[in-house]
XYZ file of C-alpha atoms in Angstrom:
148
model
C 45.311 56.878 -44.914
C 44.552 57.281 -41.468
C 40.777 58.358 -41.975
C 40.547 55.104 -44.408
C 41.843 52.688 -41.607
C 39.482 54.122 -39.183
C 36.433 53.969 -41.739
C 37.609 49.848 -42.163
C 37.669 49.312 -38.354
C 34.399 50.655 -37.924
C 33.072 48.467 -40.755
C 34.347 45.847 -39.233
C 33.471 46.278 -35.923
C 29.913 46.543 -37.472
C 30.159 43.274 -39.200
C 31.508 41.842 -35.791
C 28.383 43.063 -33.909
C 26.441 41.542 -36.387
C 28.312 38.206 -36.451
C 28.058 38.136 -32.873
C 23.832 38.834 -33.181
C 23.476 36.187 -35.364
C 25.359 33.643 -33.449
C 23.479 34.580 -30.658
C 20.587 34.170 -32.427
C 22.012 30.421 -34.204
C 22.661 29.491 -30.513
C 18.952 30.326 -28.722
C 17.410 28.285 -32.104
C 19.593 25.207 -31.602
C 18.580 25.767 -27.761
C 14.924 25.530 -28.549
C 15.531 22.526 -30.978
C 17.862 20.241 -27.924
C 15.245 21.069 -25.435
C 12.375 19.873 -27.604
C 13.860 16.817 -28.779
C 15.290 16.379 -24.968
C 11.485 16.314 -24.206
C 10.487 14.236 -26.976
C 7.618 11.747 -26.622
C 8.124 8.644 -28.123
C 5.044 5.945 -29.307
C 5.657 2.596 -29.133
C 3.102 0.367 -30.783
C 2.688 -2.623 -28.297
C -0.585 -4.797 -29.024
C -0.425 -7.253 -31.668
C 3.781 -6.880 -31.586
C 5.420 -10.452 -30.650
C 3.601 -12.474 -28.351
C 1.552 -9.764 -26.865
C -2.357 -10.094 -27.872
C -3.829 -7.639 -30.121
C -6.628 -7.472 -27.798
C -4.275 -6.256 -24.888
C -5.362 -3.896 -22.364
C -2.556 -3.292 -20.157
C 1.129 -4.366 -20.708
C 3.518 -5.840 -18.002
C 6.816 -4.014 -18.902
C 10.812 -3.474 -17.502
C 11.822 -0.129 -18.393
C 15.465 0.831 -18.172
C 17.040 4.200 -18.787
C 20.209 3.872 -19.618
C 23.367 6.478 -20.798
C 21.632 9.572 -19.154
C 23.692 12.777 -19.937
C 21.782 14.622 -16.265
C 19.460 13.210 -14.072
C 15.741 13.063 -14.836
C 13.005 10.331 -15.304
C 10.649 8.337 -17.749
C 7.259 8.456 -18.034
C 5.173 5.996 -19.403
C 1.200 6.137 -20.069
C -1.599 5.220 -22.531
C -1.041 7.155 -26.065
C -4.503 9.538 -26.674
C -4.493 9.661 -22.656
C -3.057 13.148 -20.940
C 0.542 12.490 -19.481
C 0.446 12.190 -15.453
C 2.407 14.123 -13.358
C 4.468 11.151 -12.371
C 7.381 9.308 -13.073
C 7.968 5.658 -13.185
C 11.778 5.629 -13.205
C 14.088 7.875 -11.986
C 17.661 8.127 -12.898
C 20.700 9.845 -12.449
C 23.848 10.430 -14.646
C 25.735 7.253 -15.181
C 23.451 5.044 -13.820
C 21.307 2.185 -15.354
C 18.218 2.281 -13.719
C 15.040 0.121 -14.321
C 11.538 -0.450 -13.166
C 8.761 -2.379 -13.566
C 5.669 -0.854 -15.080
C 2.172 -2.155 -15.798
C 0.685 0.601 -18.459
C -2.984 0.506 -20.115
C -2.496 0.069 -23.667
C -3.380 3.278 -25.521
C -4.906 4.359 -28.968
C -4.201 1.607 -31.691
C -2.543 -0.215 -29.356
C 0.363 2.076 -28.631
C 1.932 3.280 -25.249
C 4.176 6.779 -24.784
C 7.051 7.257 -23.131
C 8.083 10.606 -22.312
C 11.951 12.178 -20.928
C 12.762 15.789 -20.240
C 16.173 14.984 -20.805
C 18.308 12.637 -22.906
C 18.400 9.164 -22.425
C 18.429 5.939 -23.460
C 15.625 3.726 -22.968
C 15.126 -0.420 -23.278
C 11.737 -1.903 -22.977
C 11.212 -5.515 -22.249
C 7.957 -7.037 -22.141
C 6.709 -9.870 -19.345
C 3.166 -9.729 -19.547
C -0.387 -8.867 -20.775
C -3.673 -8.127 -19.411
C -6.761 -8.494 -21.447
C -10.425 -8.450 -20.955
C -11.634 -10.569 -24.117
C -12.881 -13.847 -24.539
C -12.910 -14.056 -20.610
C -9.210 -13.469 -19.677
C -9.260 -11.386 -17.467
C -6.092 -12.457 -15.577
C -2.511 -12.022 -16.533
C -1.190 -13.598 -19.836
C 2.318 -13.915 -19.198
C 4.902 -13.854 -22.177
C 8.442 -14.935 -22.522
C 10.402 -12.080 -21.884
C 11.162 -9.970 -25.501
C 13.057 -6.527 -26.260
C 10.183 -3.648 -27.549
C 12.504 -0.517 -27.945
C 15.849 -0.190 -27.383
């Protein structure tokens, strides 16, 4: 009886071990899936939408970030176009923070904002630049909500 209850630990100190792996294993995956969806990349289509020209070259924006779970910063830039290395708001835990931002409009119109970590992120439109038909000067637009 003895020898059988020592065989049954051992099984199940095997099956612990193995338990154990796996959640290790579960753990470092769902790591790998927060972080990439913490530094998600998100396209917002911007020419054309509302009052902004479909010819627009450059947007006039407020960007807010909003509900941040750790400090960090937004990024926002031309889609097609390599991200720069800097940062046009910076937040902190707790804090609404905004900024205004004048970003070249992108492939098919769109802009990308970018956020190593979580947060939420409002984008109001004020303006437009545009070359065409001889505007070259700011076409100003009554404040709207892009993404929020």
């Amino acid at each position: 009886m003895l020898k059988d209850l020592a065989r049954r630990r051992k099984v199940a100190v095997t099956q612990l071990e193995q338990l154990n792996a796996g959640r290790e294993r579960l753990l470092s995956a769902y790591d790998v899936v927060r972080s990439t969806l913490d530094q998600a990349t998100r396209e917002l289509t911007v020419a054309g939408v509302g009052d902004i020209p479909a010819d627009a070259d450059a947007v006039v924006l407020n960007v807010t970030a909003t509900e941040a779970r750790a400090g960090g910063y937004v990024t926002v830039y031309p889609c097609g176009q390599a991200r720069p290395e800097t940062s046009n708001v910076n937040f902190e835990p707790g804090l609404d923070v905004a900024n205004h931002v004048t970003v070249k409009v992108g492939d098919d119109g769109r802009i990308c904002l970018y956020s190593p970590v979580d947060s939420n992120v409002v984008v109001d439109v004020n303006g437009a630049y545009r070359r065409a038909h001889g505007t070259d000067g700011l076409t100003p637009i009554t404040p709207a909500r892009l993404f929020d």
